[in-house]
mmCIF file of C-alpha atoms and ligand atoms in Angstrom:
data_model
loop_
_atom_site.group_PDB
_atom_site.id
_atom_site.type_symbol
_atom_site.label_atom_id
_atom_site.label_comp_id
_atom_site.label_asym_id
_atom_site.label_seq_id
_atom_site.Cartn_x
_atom_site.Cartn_y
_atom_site.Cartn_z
ATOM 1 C CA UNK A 1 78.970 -28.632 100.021
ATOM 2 C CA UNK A 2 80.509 -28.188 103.310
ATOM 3 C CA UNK A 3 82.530 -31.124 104.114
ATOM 4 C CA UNK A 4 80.790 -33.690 106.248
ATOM 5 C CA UNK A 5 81.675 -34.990 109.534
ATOM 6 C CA UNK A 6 82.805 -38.368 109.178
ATOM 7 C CA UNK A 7 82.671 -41.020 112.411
ATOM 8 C CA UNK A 8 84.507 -44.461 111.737
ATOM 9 C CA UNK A 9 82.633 -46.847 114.050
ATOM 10 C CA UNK A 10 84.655 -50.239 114.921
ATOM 11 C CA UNK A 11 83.440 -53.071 117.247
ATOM 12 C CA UNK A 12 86.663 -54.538 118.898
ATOM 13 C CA UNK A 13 86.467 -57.722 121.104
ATOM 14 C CA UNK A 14 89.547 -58.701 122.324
ATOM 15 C CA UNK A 15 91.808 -56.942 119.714
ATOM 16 C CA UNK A 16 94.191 -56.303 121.302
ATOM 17 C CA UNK A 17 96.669 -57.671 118.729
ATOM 18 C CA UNK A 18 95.737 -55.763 116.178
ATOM 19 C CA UNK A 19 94.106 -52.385 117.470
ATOM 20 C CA UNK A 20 97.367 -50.332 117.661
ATOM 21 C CA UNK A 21 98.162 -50.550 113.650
ATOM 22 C CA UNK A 22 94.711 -50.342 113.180
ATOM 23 C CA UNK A 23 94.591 -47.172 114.596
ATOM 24 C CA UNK A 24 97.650 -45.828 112.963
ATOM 25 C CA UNK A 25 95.862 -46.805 109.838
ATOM 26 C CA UNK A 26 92.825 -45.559 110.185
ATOM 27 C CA UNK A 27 94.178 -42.378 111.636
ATOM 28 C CA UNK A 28 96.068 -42.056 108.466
ATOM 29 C CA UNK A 29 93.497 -42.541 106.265
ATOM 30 C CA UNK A 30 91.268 -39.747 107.968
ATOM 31 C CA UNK A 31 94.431 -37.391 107.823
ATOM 32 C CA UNK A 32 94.493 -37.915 103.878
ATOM 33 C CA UNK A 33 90.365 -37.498 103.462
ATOM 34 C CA UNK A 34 90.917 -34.214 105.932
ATOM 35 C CA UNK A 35 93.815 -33.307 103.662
ATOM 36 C CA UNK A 36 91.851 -33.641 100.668
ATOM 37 C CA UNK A 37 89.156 -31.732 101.950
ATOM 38 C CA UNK A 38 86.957 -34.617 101.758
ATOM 39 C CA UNK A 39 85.638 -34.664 105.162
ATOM 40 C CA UNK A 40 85.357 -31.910 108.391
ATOM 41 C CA UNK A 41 88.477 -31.621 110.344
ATOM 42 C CA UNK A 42 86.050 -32.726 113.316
ATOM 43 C CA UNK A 43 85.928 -36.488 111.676
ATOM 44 C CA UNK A 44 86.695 -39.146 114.554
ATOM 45 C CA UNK A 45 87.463 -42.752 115.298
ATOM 46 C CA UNK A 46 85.043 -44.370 117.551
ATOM 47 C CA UNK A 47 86.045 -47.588 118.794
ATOM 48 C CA UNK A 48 83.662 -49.851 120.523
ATOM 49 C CA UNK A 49 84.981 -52.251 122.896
ATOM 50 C CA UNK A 50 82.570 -55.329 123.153
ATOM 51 C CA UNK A 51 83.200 -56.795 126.821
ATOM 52 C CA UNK A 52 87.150 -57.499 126.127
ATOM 53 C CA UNK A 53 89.091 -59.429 128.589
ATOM 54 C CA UNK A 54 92.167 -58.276 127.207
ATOM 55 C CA UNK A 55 94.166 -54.749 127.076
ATOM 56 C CA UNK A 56 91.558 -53.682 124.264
ATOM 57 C CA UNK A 57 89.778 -50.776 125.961
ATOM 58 C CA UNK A 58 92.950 -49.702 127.883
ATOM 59 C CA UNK A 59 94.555 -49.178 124.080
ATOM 60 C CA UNK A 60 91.678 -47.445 123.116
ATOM 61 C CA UNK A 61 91.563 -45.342 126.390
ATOM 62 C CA UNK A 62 95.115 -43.946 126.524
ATOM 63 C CA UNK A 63 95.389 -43.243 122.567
ATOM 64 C CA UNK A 64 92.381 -41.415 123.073
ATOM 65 C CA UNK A 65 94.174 -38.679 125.666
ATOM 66 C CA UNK A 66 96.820 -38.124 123.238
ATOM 67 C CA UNK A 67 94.211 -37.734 120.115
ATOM 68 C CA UNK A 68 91.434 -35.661 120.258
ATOM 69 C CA UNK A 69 90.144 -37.852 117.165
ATOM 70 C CA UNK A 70 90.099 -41.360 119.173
ATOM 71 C CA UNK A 71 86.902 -41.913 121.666
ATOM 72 C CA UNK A 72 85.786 -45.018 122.751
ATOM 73 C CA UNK A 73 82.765 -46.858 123.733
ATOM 74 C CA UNK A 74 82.852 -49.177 126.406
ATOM 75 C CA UNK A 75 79.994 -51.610 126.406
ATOM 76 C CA UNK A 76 79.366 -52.754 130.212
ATOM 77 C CA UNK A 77 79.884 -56.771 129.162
ATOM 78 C CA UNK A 78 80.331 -58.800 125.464
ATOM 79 C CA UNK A 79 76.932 -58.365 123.613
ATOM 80 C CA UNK A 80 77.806 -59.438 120.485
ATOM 81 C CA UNK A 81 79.073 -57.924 116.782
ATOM 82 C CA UNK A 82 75.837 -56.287 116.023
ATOM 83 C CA UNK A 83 74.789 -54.561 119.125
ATOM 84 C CA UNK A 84 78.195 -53.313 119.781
ATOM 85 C CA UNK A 85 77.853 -52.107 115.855
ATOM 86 C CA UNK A 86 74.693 -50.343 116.653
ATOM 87 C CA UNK A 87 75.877 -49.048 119.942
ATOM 88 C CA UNK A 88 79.230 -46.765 118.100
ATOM 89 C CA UNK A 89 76.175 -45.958 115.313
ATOM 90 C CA UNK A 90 73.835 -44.712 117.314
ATOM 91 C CA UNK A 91 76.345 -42.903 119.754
ATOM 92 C CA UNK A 92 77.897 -41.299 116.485
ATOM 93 C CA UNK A 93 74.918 -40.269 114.398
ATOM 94 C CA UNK A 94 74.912 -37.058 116.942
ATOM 95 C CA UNK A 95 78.060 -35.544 115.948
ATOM 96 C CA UNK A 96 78.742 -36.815 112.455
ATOM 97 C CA UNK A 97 76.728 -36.753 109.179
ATOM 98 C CA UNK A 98 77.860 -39.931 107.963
ATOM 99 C CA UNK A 99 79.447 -43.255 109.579
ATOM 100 C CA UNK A 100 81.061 -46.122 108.343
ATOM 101 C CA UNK A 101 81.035 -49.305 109.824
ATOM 102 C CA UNK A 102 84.095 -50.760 109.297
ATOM 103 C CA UNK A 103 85.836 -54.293 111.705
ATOM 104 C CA UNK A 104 88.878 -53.763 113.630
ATOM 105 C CA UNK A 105 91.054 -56.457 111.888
ATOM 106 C CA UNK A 106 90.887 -54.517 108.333
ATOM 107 C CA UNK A 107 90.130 -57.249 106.343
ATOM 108 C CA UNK A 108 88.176 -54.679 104.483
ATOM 109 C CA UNK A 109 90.209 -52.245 102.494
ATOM 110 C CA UNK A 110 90.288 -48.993 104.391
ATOM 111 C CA UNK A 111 91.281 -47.216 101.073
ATOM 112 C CA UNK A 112 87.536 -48.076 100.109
ATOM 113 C CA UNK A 113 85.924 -45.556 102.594
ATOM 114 C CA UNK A 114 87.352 -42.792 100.089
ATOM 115 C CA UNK A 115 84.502 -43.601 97.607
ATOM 116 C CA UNK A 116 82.146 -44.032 100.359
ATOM 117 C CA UNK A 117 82.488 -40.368 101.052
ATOM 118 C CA UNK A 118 82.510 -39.549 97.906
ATOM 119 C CA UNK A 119 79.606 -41.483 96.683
ATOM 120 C CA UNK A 120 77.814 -40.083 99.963
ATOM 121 C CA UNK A 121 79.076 -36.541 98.349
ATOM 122 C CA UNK A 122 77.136 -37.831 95.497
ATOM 123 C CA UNK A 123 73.942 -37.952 97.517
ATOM 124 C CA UNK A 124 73.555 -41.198 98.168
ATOM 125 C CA UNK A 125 72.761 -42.422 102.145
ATOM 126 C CA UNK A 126 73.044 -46.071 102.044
ATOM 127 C CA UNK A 127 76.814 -47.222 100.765
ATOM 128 C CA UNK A 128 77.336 -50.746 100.784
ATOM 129 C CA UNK A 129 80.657 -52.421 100.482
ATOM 130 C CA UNK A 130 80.825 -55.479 98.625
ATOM 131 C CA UNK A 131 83.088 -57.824 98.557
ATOM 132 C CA UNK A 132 84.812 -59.098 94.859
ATOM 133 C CA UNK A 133 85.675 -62.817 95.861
ATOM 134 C CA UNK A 134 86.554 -64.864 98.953
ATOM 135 C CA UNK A 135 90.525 -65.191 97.840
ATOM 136 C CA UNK A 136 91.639 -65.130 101.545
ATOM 137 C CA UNK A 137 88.720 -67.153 103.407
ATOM 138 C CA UNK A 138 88.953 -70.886 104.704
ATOM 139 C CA UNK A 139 87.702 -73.085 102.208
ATOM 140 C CA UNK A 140 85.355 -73.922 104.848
ATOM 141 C CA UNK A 141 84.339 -70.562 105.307
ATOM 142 C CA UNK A 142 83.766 -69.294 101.717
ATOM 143 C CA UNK A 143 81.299 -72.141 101.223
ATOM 144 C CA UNK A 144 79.588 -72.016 104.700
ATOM 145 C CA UNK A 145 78.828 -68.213 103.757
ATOM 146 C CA UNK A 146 78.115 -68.491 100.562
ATOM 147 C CA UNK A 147 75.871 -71.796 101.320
ATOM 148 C CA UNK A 148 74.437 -69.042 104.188
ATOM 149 C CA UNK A 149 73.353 -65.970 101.187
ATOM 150 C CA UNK A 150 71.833 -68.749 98.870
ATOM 151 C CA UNK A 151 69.910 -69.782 101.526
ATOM 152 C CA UNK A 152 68.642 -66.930 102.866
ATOM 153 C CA UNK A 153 67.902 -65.809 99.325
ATOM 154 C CA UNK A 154 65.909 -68.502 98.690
ATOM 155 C CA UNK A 155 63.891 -67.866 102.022
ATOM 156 C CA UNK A 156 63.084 -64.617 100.385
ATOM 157 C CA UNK A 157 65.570 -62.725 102.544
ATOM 158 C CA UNK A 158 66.843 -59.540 100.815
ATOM 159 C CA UNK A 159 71.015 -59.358 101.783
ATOM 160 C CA UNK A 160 73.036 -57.855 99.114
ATOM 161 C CA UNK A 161 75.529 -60.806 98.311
ATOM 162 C CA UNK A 162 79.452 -60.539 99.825
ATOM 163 C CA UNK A 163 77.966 -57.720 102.004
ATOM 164 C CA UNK A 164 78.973 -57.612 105.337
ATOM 165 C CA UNK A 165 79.381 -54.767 108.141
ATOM 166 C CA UNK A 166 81.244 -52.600 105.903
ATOM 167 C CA UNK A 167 79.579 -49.736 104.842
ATOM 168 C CA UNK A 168 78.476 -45.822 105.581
ATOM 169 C CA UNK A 169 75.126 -44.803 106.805
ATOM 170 C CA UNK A 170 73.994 -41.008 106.404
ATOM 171 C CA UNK A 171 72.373 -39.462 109.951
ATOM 172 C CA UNK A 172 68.927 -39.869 108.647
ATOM 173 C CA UNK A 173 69.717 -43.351 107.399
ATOM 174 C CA UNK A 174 70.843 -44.080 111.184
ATOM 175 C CA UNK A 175 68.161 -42.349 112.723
ATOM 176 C CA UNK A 176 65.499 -44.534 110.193
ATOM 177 C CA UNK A 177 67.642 -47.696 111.715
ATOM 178 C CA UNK A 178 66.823 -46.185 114.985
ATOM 179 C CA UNK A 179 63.135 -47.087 114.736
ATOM 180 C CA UNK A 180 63.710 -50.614 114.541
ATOM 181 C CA UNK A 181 62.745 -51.934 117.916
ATOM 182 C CA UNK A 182 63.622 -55.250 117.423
ATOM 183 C CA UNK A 183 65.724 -57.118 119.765
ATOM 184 C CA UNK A 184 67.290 -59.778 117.318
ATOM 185 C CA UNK A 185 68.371 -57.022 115.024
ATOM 186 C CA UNK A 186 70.416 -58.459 112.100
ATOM 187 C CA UNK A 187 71.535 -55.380 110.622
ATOM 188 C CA UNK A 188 72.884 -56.730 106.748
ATOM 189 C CA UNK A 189 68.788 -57.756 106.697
ATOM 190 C CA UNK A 190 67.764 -54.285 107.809
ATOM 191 C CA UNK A 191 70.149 -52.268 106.060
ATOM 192 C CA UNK A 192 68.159 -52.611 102.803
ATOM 193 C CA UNK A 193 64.388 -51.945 104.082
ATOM 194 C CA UNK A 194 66.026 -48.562 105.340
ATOM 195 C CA UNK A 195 65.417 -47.471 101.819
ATOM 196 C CA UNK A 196 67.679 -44.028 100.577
ATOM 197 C CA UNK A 197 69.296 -43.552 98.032
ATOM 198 C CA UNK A 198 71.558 -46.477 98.006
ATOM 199 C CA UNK A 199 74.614 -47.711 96.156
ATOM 200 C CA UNK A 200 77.688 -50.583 96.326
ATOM 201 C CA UNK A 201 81.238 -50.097 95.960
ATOM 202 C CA UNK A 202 83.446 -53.277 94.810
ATOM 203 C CA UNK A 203 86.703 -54.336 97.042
ATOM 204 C CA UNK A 204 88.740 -57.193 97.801
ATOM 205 C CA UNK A 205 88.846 -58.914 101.210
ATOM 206 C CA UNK A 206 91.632 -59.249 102.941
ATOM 207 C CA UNK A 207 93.445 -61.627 105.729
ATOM 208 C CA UNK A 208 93.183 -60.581 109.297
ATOM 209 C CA UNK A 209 95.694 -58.147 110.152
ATOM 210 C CA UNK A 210 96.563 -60.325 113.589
ATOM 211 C CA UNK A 211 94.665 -61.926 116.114
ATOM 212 C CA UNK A 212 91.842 -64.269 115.396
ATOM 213 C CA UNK A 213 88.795 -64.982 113.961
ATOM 214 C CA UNK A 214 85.752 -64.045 116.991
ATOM 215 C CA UNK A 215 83.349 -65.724 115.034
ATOM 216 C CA UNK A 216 84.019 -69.552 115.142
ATOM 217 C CA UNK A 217 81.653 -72.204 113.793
ATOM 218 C CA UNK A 218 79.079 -72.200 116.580
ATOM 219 C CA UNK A 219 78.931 -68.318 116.481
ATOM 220 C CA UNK A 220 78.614 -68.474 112.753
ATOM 221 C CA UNK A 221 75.640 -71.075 112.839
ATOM 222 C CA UNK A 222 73.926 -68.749 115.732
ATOM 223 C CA UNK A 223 74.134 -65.867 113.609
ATOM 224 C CA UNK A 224 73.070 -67.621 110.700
ATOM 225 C CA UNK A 225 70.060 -69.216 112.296
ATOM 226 C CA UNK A 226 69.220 -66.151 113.369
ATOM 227 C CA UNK A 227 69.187 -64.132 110.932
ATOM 228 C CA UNK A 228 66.978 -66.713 108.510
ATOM 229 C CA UNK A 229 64.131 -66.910 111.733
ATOM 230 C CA UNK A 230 64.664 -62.626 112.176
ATOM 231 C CA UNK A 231 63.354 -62.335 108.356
ATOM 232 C CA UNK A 232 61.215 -65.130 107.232
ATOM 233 C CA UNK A 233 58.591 -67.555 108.462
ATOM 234 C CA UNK A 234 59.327 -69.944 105.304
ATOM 235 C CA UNK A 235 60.584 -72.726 107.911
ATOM 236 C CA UNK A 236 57.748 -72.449 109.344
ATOM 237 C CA UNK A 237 55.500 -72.931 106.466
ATOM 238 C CA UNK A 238 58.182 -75.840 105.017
ATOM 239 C CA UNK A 239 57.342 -78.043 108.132
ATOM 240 C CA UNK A 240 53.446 -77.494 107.409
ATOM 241 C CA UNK A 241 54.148 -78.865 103.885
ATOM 242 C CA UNK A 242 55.739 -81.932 105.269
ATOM 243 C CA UNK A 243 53.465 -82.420 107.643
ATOM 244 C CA UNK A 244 50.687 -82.251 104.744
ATOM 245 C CA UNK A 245 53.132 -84.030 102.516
ATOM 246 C CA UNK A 246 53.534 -87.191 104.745
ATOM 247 C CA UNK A 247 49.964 -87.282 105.392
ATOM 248 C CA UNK A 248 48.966 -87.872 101.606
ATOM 249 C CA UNK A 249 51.911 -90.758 101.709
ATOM 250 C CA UNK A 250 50.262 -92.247 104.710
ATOM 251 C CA UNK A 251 46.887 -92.242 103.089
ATOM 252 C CA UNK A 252 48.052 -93.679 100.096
ATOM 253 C CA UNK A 253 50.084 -96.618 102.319
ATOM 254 C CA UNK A 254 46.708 -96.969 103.994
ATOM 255 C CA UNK A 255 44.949 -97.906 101.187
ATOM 256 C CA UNK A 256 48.082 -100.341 100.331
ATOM 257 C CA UNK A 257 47.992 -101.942 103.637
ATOM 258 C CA UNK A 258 44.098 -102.700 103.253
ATOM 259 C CA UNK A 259 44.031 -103.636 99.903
ATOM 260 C CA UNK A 260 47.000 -106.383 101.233
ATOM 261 C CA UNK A 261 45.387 -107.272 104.001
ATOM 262 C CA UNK A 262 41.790 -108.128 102.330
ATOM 263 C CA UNK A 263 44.022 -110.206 99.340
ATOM 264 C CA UNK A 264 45.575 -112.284 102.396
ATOM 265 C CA UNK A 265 49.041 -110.953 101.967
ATOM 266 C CA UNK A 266 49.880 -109.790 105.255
ATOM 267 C CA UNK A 267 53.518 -109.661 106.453
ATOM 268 C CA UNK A 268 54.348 -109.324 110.056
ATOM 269 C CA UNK A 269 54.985 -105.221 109.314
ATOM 270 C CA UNK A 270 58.100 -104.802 112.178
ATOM 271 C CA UNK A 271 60.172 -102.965 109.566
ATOM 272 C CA UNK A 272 57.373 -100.393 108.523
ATOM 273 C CA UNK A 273 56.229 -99.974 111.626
ATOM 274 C CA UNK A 274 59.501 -99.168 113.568
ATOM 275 C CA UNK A 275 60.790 -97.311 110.784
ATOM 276 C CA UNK A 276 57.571 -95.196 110.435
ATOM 277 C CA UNK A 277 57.491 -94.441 114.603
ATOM 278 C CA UNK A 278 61.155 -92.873 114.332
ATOM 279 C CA UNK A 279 60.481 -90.929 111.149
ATOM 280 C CA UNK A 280 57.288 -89.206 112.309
ATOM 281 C CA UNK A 281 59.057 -88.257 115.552
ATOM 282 C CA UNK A 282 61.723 -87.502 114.329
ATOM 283 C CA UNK A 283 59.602 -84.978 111.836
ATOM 284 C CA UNK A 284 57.550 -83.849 115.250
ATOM 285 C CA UNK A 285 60.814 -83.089 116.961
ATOM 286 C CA UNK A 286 62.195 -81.138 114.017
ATOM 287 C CA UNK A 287 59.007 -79.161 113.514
ATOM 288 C CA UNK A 288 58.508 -78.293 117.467
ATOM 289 C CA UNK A 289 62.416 -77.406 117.508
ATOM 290 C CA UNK A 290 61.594 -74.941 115.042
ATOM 291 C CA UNK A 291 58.538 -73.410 115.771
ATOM 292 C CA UNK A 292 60.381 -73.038 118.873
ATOM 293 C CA UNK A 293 62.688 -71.090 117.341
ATOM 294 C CA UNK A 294 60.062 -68.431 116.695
ATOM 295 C CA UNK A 295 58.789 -68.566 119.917
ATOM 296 C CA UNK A 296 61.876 -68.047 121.381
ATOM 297 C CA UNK A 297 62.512 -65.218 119.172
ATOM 298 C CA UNK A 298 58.691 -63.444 120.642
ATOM 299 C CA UNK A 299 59.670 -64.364 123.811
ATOM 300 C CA UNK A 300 62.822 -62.092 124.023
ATOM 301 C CA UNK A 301 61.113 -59.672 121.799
ATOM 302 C CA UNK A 302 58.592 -59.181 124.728
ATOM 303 C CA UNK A 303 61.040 -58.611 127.316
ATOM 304 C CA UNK A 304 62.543 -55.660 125.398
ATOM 305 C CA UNK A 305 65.734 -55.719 127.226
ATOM 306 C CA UNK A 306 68.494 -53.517 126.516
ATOM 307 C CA UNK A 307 70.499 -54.867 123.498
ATOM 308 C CA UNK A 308 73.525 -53.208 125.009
ATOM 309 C CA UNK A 309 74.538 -51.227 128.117
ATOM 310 C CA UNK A 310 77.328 -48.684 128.187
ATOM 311 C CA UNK A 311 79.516 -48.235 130.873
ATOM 312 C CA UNK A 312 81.886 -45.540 129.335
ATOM 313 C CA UNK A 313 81.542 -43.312 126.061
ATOM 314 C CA UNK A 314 83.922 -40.878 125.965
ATOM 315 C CA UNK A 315 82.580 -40.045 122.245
ATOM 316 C CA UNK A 316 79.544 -38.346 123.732
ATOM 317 C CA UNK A 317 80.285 -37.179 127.255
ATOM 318 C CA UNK A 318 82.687 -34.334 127.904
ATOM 319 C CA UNK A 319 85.831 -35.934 127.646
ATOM 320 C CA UNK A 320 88.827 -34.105 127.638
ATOM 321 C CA UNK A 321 87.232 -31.756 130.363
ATOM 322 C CA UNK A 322 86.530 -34.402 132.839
ATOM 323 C CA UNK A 323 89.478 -36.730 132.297
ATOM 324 C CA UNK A 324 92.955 -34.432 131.541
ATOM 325 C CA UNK A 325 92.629 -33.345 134.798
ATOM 326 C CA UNK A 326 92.611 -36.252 137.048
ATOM 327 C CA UNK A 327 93.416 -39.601 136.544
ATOM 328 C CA UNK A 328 90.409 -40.820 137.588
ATOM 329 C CA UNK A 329 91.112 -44.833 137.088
ATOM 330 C CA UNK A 330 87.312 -45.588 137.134
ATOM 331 C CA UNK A 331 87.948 -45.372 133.327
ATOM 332 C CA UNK A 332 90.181 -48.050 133.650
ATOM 333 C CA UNK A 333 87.582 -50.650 135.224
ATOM 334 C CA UNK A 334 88.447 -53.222 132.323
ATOM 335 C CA UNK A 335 90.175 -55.322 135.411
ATOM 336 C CA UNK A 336 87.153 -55.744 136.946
ATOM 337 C CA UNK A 337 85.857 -58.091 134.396
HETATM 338 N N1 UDP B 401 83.353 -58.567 117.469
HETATM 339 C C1 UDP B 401 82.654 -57.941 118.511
HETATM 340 N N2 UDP B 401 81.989 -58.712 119.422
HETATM 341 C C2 UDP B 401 81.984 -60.087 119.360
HETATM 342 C C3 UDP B 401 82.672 -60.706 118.277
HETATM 343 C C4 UDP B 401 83.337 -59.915 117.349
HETATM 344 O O1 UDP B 401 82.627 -56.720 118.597
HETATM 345 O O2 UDP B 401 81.376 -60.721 120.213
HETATM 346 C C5 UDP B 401 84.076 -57.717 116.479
HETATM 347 C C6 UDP B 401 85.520 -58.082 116.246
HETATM 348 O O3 UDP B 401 86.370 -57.445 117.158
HETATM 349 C C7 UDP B 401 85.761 -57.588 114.836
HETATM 350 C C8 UDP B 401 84.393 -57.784 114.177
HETATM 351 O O4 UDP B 401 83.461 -57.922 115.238
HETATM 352 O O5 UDP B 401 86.055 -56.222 114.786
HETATM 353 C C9 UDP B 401 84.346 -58.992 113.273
HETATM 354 O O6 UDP B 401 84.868 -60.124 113.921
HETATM 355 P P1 UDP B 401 85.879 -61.117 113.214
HETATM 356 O O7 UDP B 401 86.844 -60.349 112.379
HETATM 357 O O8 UDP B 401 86.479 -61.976 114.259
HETATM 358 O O9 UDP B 401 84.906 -61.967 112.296
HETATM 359 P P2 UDP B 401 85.219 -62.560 110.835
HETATM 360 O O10 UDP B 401 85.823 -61.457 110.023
HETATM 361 O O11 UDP B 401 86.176 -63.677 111.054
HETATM 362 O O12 UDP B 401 83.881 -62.988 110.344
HETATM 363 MG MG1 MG B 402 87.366 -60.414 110.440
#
């Protein structure tokens, strides 16, 4: 087998902190696979700067003129994990034939992406990285994620467990992803009804190299919400159950109320009654809310907007020609906000 051209794809949003010994590490770790004759000399580093407000895409930028192996995305304003994810995939399935996903803090282990090459070597097209345990998460954040998987399982979701963005995708396997139009694209759920050959590899998680967390709670919730209404209407059918549900009960207290009122027994009812009003609306509110949801979901599905714009990709254009001879600062435009 000739060796395969390998693209490392990393969303970075405001990483400033951390991006220059991630480079130097990742950079490293290509040197040894090239070394090894794992993967083509013409394996690159594609970082994809999500909207930063910091020095993230200049880092990116000027590394890149010094190292024909660094090129950079730069996504025109912050779109979010997953579309600046599928914007370095789809940019990179052109020149590589496999990519691996992989966040810019290395809290997965970059030594890792050795068996996803040679599992792809294997044949397989789908290699998922798995986490072993949660040693270095937040309490709170082990058990809001793992509440978040047992959830989604049980709304018939299909996410491999401890899976997150870590993991390599073969061309074709990109180019399958490709054809997913959706808008609200939650790639852990589509990952897996790609099909392929497809395989995990076992690693432990690490703590953020420096810099912090992008995903606080109300990011986490989004996402979560999200992904549950992007994969499964079960919500949906759980409110028509309690709607049925209460309407049996309110039968039944029907009957009770008659057969009290015909045997004289008749209270003056202000408990019931008030409690019953806020309950019901309360239910009403809750099941509008999340049919709402789903609307809201078809309603940006319609508009088929853009799920990212670039405004620089030096991956794809022709770099080094345009650039080493002028210092066009255009490239620079990160100041503009
Ligand atoms: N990220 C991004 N856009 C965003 C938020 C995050 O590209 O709007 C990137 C971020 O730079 C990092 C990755 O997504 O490379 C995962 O984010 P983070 O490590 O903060 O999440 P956590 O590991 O805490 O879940
Ligand atoms: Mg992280």
């Amino acid at each position: 087998m000739n060796e395969p051209i390998l693209t490392i794809v990393v969303p970075c949003f405001n990483e400033e902190e951390v991006l220059p010994e991630t480079i130097k590490q990742l950079l490293n770790l290509l040197e040894r696979l090239e070394n090894q004759s794992l993967v083509s000399k013409h394996s690159k580093l594609l970082f994809v700067d999500d909207g930063s407000t910091d020095q993230t895409w200049k880092i990116i930028y000027q590394t890149g003129l010094n190292d024909r192996r660094i090129k950079g995305i730069k996504l025109s304003r912050n779109s979010g994990h997953q579309s600046a994810l599928l914007a370095g995939l789809f940019s990179a399935k052109s020149q590589s034939d496999c990519v691996v996903s992989i966040d810019a803090d290395l809290q997965d282990d970059i030594d890792v992406i050795r068996d996803f090459i040679l599992k792809f070597r294997e044949g397989y097209e789908v290699v998922l990285g798995v986490r072993n345990e949660r040693k270095t998460d937040t309490f709170f954040k082990k058990h809001t994620a793992q509440g978040f998987y047992k959830i989604m399982k049980k709304l018939g979701v299909n996410i491999v467990y401890n899976h997150a963005d870590f993991r390599l995708l073969s061309k074709r396997a990109i180019e399958e992803l490709e054809r997913f139009n959706e808008i609200n694209l939650f790639l852990r759920g589509i990952v897996p009804l790609i099909g392929f050959q497809t395989t995990k590899v076992f690693y432990d998680r690490k703590e953020r190299l420096a810099g912090e967390t992008k995903y606080p709670l109300k990011k986490m919730v989004s996402f979560a919400i999200d992904g549950v209404t992007s994969f499964s209407v079960t919500p949906i059918r759980f409110v028509s159950l309690i709607g049925f549900a209460s309407f049996f009960v309110s039968l039944m207290f029907g009957v009770y109320f008659l057969l009290l009122k015909f045997s004289g027994n008749t209270t003056t009812g202000w408990t019931s009654l008030i409690t019953s009003i806020w309950l019901i609306g309360g239910l009403q509110l809750i099941a509008v809310g999340l049919i709402g949801e789903y609307i809201g979901k078809i309603y940006k599905e319609t508009k088929q907007r853009p799920r990212y714009i670039v405004e620089i990709d030096t991956y794809n254009l022709g770099f080094r020609n345009k650039v080493e001879s002028n210092d066009d600062t255009s490239l620079f435009s990160f100041t503009k906000g």
